XYZ file of C-alpha atoms in Angstrom:
403
model
C 35.763 1.495 -11.297
C 33.119 -0.400 -13.234
C 32.755 1.152 -16.690
C 29.577 1.204 -18.791
C 29.715 0.160 -22.488
C 28.757 2.919 -24.904
C 26.857 2.416 -28.199
C 29.818 2.765 -30.564
C 27.576 2.202 -33.592
C 25.675 5.396 -32.726
C 28.751 7.644 -32.559
C 29.129 10.085 -35.449
C 32.461 10.320 -37.246
C 34.064 13.746 -37.003
C 31.935 15.032 -34.108
C 33.574 15.720 -30.712
C 32.639 13.237 -28.003
C 31.112 14.782 -24.858
C 32.780 12.285 -22.481
C 36.080 10.555 -21.872
C 36.115 7.117 -23.502
C 37.775 4.229 -21.662
C 38.466 0.595 -22.392
C 36.724 -2.014 -20.248
C 39.988 -2.388 -18.297
C 40.269 1.342 -17.552
C 42.665 2.531 -20.280
C 41.857 6.010 -21.616
C 41.063 5.712 -25.333
C 39.765 9.204 -26.152
C 39.566 12.404 -24.183
C 36.391 14.468 -23.995
C 36.213 16.751 -27.039
C 38.140 14.433 -29.361
C 36.300 12.929 -32.372
C 36.161 9.517 -33.992
C 38.152 10.028 -37.171
C 37.154 7.049 -39.362
C 35.300 3.744 -39.570
C 38.573 1.983 -38.729
C 38.851 4.144 -35.621
C 35.288 3.180 -34.665
C 36.166 -0.517 -35.146
C 39.152 -0.153 -32.820
C 36.960 1.412 -30.152
C 34.527 -1.462 -30.505
C 37.375 -3.988 -30.212
C 38.515 -2.323 -26.967
C 34.934 -2.397 -25.593
C 34.714 1.409 -25.467
C 33.063 2.536 -22.238
C 32.414 5.566 -20.054
C 31.981 6.206 -16.359
C 28.504 5.436 -14.954
C 27.797 9.145 -14.368
C 28.786 10.072 -17.919
C 26.792 7.162 -19.332
C 23.546 8.174 -17.621
C 23.985 11.851 -18.479
C 24.640 10.960 -22.127
C 21.528 8.789 -22.169
C 19.453 11.667 -20.766
C 20.856 13.941 -23.467
C 19.797 11.361 -26.074
C 16.284 11.185 -24.598
C 16.007 14.971 -24.749
C 17.092 14.907 -28.386
C 14.494 12.259 -29.306
C 11.739 14.207 -27.526
C 12.691 17.406 -29.381
C 12.758 15.620 -32.743
C 9.352 14.032 -32.150
C 7.883 17.361 -31.075
C 9.226 18.928 -34.284
C 7.483 16.238 -36.356
C 10.624 14.390 -37.426
C 10.244 11.043 -39.189
C 10.653 8.135 -36.774
C 13.123 6.368 -39.031
C 15.251 9.531 -39.115
C 15.159 9.605 -35.319
C 16.229 5.970 -35.253
C 19.283 6.775 -37.370
C 20.257 9.831 -35.332
C 23.683 9.541 -33.658
C 24.348 10.058 -29.978
C 24.428 13.805 -29.223
C 27.795 15.528 -29.029
C 26.731 17.784 -26.160
C 25.675 17.002 -22.589
C 24.080 19.689 -20.427
C 24.990 20.140 -16.784
C 21.374 19.328 -15.891
C 21.777 15.907 -17.520
C 24.063 15.028 -14.618
C 21.349 15.660 -12.022
C 20.776 12.124 -10.818
C 17.230 10.819 -10.845
C 15.704 14.075 -12.141
C 13.497 12.426 -14.760
C 12.509 9.503 -12.549
C 11.228 11.875 -9.888
C 8.662 13.410 -12.246
C 5.347 12.200 -13.620
C 4.173 9.867 -16.340
C 5.465 11.985 -19.231
C 8.933 12.007 -17.673
C 8.837 8.207 -17.406
C 7.612 8.039 -20.973
C 10.627 10.024 -22.179
C 13.088 7.763 -20.354
C 11.378 4.564 -21.506
C 11.173 5.792 -25.100
C 14.950 6.304 -25.125
C 15.516 2.722 -23.991
C 12.984 1.287 -26.440
C 14.426 3.236 -29.369
C 18.014 2.212 -28.628
C 17.098 -1.415 -28.026
C 20.178 -3.542 -27.447
C 22.408 -0.445 -27.555
C 20.698 1.216 -24.558
C 23.044 2.540 -21.871
C 22.633 1.151 -18.320
C 19.178 -0.278 -19.121
C 18.692 -2.403 -15.995
C 19.169 0.476 -13.567
C 16.920 2.745 -15.591
C 14.198 0.137 -16.080
C 14.180 -0.588 -12.355
C 13.757 3.138 -11.728
C 10.899 3.361 -14.230
C 9.074 0.404 -12.662
C 9.521 1.721 -9.125
C 8.280 5.212 -9.970
C 5.434 3.949 -12.164
C 4.114 1.710 -9.400
C 4.385 4.579 -6.920
C 2.371 6.879 -9.191
C -0.214 4.169 -9.805
C -0.597 3.401 -6.102
C -0.899 7.098 -5.260
C -3.696 7.810 -7.773
C -4.834 5.263 -10.344
C -7.335 7.661 -11.936
C -4.690 10.349 -12.402
C -2.405 7.714 -13.918
C -5.026 6.577 -16.418
C -5.887 10.186 -17.260
C -2.277 11.144 -18.039
C -1.636 8.085 -20.175
C -4.919 8.082 -22.135
C -4.375 11.763 -22.920
C -0.832 10.954 -24.069
C -2.148 8.098 -26.233
C -4.100 10.642 -28.270
C -1.042 12.879 -28.778
C 1.013 11.635 -31.735
C 3.784 14.116 -30.929
C 4.552 12.085 -27.807
C 5.344 8.965 -29.814
C 3.247 5.806 -29.532
C 5.492 2.945 -28.423
C 6.391 4.183 -24.930
C 2.855 5.380 -24.148
C 1.435 2.056 -25.312
C 3.918 0.172 -23.126
C 3.192 2.225 -19.989
C -0.571 2.087 -20.485
C -0.489 -1.674 -21.068
C 1.597 -2.101 -17.914
C -0.866 -0.021 -15.869
C -3.974 -1.775 -17.211
C -2.333 -5.190 -16.733
C -1.365 -4.341 -13.163
C -4.861 -3.165 -12.260
C -6.393 -6.218 -13.928
C -3.993 -8.582 -12.145
C -5.342 -7.419 -8.784
C -8.916 -7.995 -9.942
C -7.854 -11.543 -10.864
C -5.969 -12.064 -7.565
C -2.804 -13.078 -9.413
C 0.198 -13.996 -7.202
C 2.737 -11.200 -6.669
C 5.609 -12.835 -8.630
C 3.367 -13.119 -11.704
C 2.117 -9.538 -11.257
C 5.698 -8.247 -11.165
C 6.757 -10.291 -14.198
C 3.667 -9.124 -16.098
C 4.427 -5.449 -15.399
C 8.037 -5.807 -16.563
C 7.000 -7.713 -19.686
C 4.399 -5.105 -20.642
C 7.032 -2.362 -20.638
C 9.418 -4.304 -22.886
C 7.287 -6.582 -25.079
C 7.769 -4.417 -28.181
C 11.378 -3.310 -27.727
C 12.256 -5.425 -30.762
C 10.300 -3.052 -33.033
C 9.704 0.167 -31.051
C 10.830 2.614 -33.733
C 8.939 0.671 -36.395
C 5.890 0.622 -34.106
C 5.928 4.434 -34.099
C 6.412 4.507 -37.881
C 3.425 2.207 -38.361
C 1.294 4.495 -36.196
C 2.108 7.438 -38.495
C 2.160 5.926 -41.983
C -0.686 6.441 -44.434
C -0.772 2.886 -45.766
C -1.406 -0.591 -44.430
C 1.642 -2.569 -43.215
C 3.858 -3.818 -46.025
C 4.934 -7.452 -46.352
C 8.235 -6.868 -44.521
C 6.439 -4.910 -41.778
C 4.026 -7.810 -41.266
C 7.028 -10.111 -40.973
C 8.567 -7.733 -38.426
C 5.348 -7.732 -36.399
C 5.314 -11.517 -36.459
C 8.959 -11.911 -35.450
C 9.409 -9.064 -32.951
C 8.484 -11.028 -29.784
C 11.532 -13.268 -30.209
C 13.724 -10.289 -31.088
C 12.492 -8.549 -27.933
C 13.448 -11.577 -25.850
C 16.938 -11.553 -27.347
C 17.354 -7.878 -26.401
C 16.167 -8.634 -22.850
C 18.711 -11.429 -22.620
C 21.395 -9.010 -23.799
C 20.360 -6.610 -21.032
C 20.825 -9.382 -18.482
C 17.110 -9.831 -17.728
C 17.198 -13.534 -16.957
C 13.788 -13.927 -15.282
C 12.307 -16.859 -17.267
C 8.741 -15.687 -16.629
C 9.369 -12.193 -18.015
C 11.021 -13.698 -21.085
C 8.191 -16.191 -21.555
C 5.448 -13.545 -21.309
C 7.227 -11.372 -23.867
C 7.939 -14.316 -26.193
C 4.292 -15.423 -26.334
C 2.371 -12.151 -25.934
C 1.032 -12.550 -29.492
C 0.307 -16.261 -28.986
C -0.811 -16.463 -25.340
C -2.172 -19.990 -25.631
C 1.015 -21.434 -27.148
C 1.631 -24.886 -25.637
C 5.364 -24.092 -25.406
C 4.716 -21.389 -22.817
C 5.474 -21.856 -19.127
C 2.449 -23.074 -17.120
C 3.137 -20.414 -14.481
C 2.699 -17.555 -16.986
C -0.489 -18.729 -18.694
C -2.725 -16.123 -17.047
C -0.171 -13.318 -17.412
C 0.281 -14.049 -21.128
C -3.460 -13.848 -21.724
C -3.782 -10.620 -19.723
C -0.969 -8.938 -21.656
C -2.264 -10.093 -25.045
C -5.707 -8.700 -24.236
C -4.358 -5.391 -22.903
C -2.092 -5.046 -25.956
C -5.068 -5.385 -28.302
C -7.382 -3.267 -26.116
C -4.997 -0.286 -25.997
C -4.047 -0.579 -29.681
C -7.697 -0.308 -30.740
C -8.042 2.976 -28.829
C -4.987 4.507 -30.529
C -5.718 6.307 -33.784
C -3.700 5.719 -36.939
C -3.321 7.652 -40.167
C -5.286 4.817 -41.761
C -8.113 4.678 -39.183
C -9.657 6.621 -36.336
C -9.314 5.451 -32.764
C -12.003 3.119 -31.467
C -14.000 4.638 -28.580
C -13.203 2.887 -25.274
C -16.703 1.497 -24.795
C -16.521 -0.125 -28.253
C -13.039 -1.458 -27.508
C -14.405 -2.932 -24.271
C -17.372 -4.436 -26.082
C -15.076 -5.945 -28.719
C -12.837 -7.371 -26.021
C -15.695 -8.915 -24.020
C -17.630 -10.234 -27.030
C -14.509 -11.838 -28.513
C -13.443 -13.593 -25.314
C -14.027 -17.270 -24.586
C -13.402 -19.464 -21.558
C -10.782 -17.994 -19.239
C -10.620 -14.964 -21.507
C -14.125 -13.921 -20.492
C -13.034 -13.513 -16.883
C -9.955 -11.544 -17.955
C -12.009 -9.277 -20.233
C -14.518 -8.604 -17.460
C -11.747 -7.829 -14.954
C -10.013 -5.488 -17.410
C -13.253 -3.688 -18.217
C -13.956 -3.171 -14.517
C -10.387 -2.031 -13.857
C -10.209 0.612 -16.609
C -13.904 1.413 -16.942
C -15.990 1.737 -20.085
C -14.984 5.407 -20.303
C -11.513 5.599 -18.725
C -10.148 8.854 -17.301
C -8.631 10.920 -20.109
C -11.277 9.982 -22.705
C -14.229 12.024 -23.973
C -18.009 11.551 -23.859
C -21.217 13.230 -24.985
C -23.817 13.674 -22.216
C -27.596 13.380 -22.539
C -27.945 17.161 -22.076
C -25.764 17.754 -25.143
C -22.584 18.750 -23.327
C -19.241 17.261 -24.288
C -17.224 16.169 -21.270
C -13.863 14.757 -20.269
C -13.860 11.643 -18.069
C -11.550 12.275 -15.111
C -12.296 9.580 -12.521
C -13.876 6.147 -12.507
C -17.257 5.937 -10.817
C -19.103 3.376 -8.743
C -19.894 1.463 -11.924
C -17.807 0.906 -15.044
C -20.219 3.024 -17.130
C -20.652 5.960 -14.696
C -17.394 7.915 -14.507
C -17.004 11.365 -13.029
C -16.651 13.909 -15.831
C -15.888 17.592 -16.378
C -18.063 19.224 -19.072
C -15.845 21.268 -21.408
C -18.240 22.204 -24.252
C -21.915 23.183 -24.001
C -24.573 21.737 -26.301
C -23.701 24.358 -28.939
C -19.997 23.482 -28.875
C -18.964 26.591 -26.933
C -16.163 26.121 -24.403
C -17.235 26.219 -20.768
C -15.175 28.469 -18.505
C -15.724 26.721 -15.178
C -14.439 23.237 -14.423
C -16.838 21.273 -12.233
C -16.864 17.504 -11.803
C -20.221 15.816 -12.336
C -21.442 12.284 -11.789
C -22.993 10.572 -14.802
C -25.796 8.923 -12.861
C -28.616 11.464 -13.352
C -30.861 11.565 -16.471
C -29.331 14.872 -17.643
C -25.722 13.802 -17.260
C -25.936 10.169 -18.254
C -23.551 9.292 -21.077
C -25.181 9.294 -24.510
C -22.095 8.292 -26.503
C -18.320 8.264 -26.596
C -16.348 10.934 -28.467
C -13.034 10.148 -30.158
C -10.039 12.431 -29.484
C -9.804 13.166 -33.220
C -13.126 15.046 -32.906
C -11.914 17.211 -30.029
C -10.325 20.639 -30.434
C -10.475 21.561 -26.741
C -9.154 19.813 -23.666
C -8.082 20.672 -20.112
C -4.680 20.822 -18.486
C -3.865 18.193 -15.890
C -3.604 20.929 -13.219
C -7.195 22.065 -13.807
C -8.387 18.461 -13.770
C -6.619 17.768 -10.479
C -8.079 20.885 -8.857
C -11.590 19.928 -10.002
C -11.151 16.344 -8.796
C -9.992 17.573 -5.399
C -13.442 19.151 -4.934
C -15.343 15.902 -5.594
C -15.483 14.959 -1.911
C -17.214 18.259 -1.100
C -19.955 17.786 -3.700
């Protein structure tokens, strides 16, 4: 049997282990229920390349992802989450193979967040990343507007954590933009993979930065500057040896670096632009989120040369008011964008508040092409106290063709 290395550094001394622990050669080191008794004991396990069966490894990873999600939902500090040990209990449901990767975007977010938080200690990362990519591309192909809606709504929810949502949304926007630019398939695939993993070198710190009340400190600025190379090193440790994926990640903060591979030049620029575009629309404790139309304007106005074509393609792909964001209509109603329209500035919307700020009880999709429903301005998620469930949005969108 091929055994899977376990993150020995994340095992808590004195707590019972929820799995049998084996050496890389198949020798039983610890039985399920036995604890690590000391630091010396932990060192011995590390020296014997402590491992578990593939089924136990994946179930343990799912248990860890559940724990992280629960801690985030409870408002736990990200650094405390980062220091949390592997859980000492695995539920029977954690052994249900593929359960999380058969769900929607929030399920993928939970799995990806676990990998990003564990970094180089992640269990079975290649198999899980392949599953995330496959399912993400299936969801995107099935309904791009639903995909954008789910992820832009998640971007505004700090309880979900920022790093995984940012990664998924960047990957989606990059993928949609790459088709607008007619990029070759190998570059599209490398770009998608790179977008998911570009910040794995600082994922927990990325979430801390999103929540802190002060500007980045000197050491945090150094971390931001150095994380692309650290991310590449983690990818190499995973066994991701695609030189284009590594190159895109390495230079995503310096897309025009002359050291970059010629074949990734366009992909590097697309990822760098998407990274900045999405970050501007994510609120911080130190600043409000930038409305999408202003983020688009900033992106287009700041682009030069090849960048102008990329900015235009990205704006057309996501729209000026992407699904999942909020707008104020000319008639005074506040609405939720739910589907891109014929033009980048004319999405389909569902009004949710009347002109007096009273919640509307009926969900009806409207085009924003008439004088009464044209968009007057964008509304930031921080200003919203009401939203709609994804089920209500999907039911309303299903009636668009009959309007």
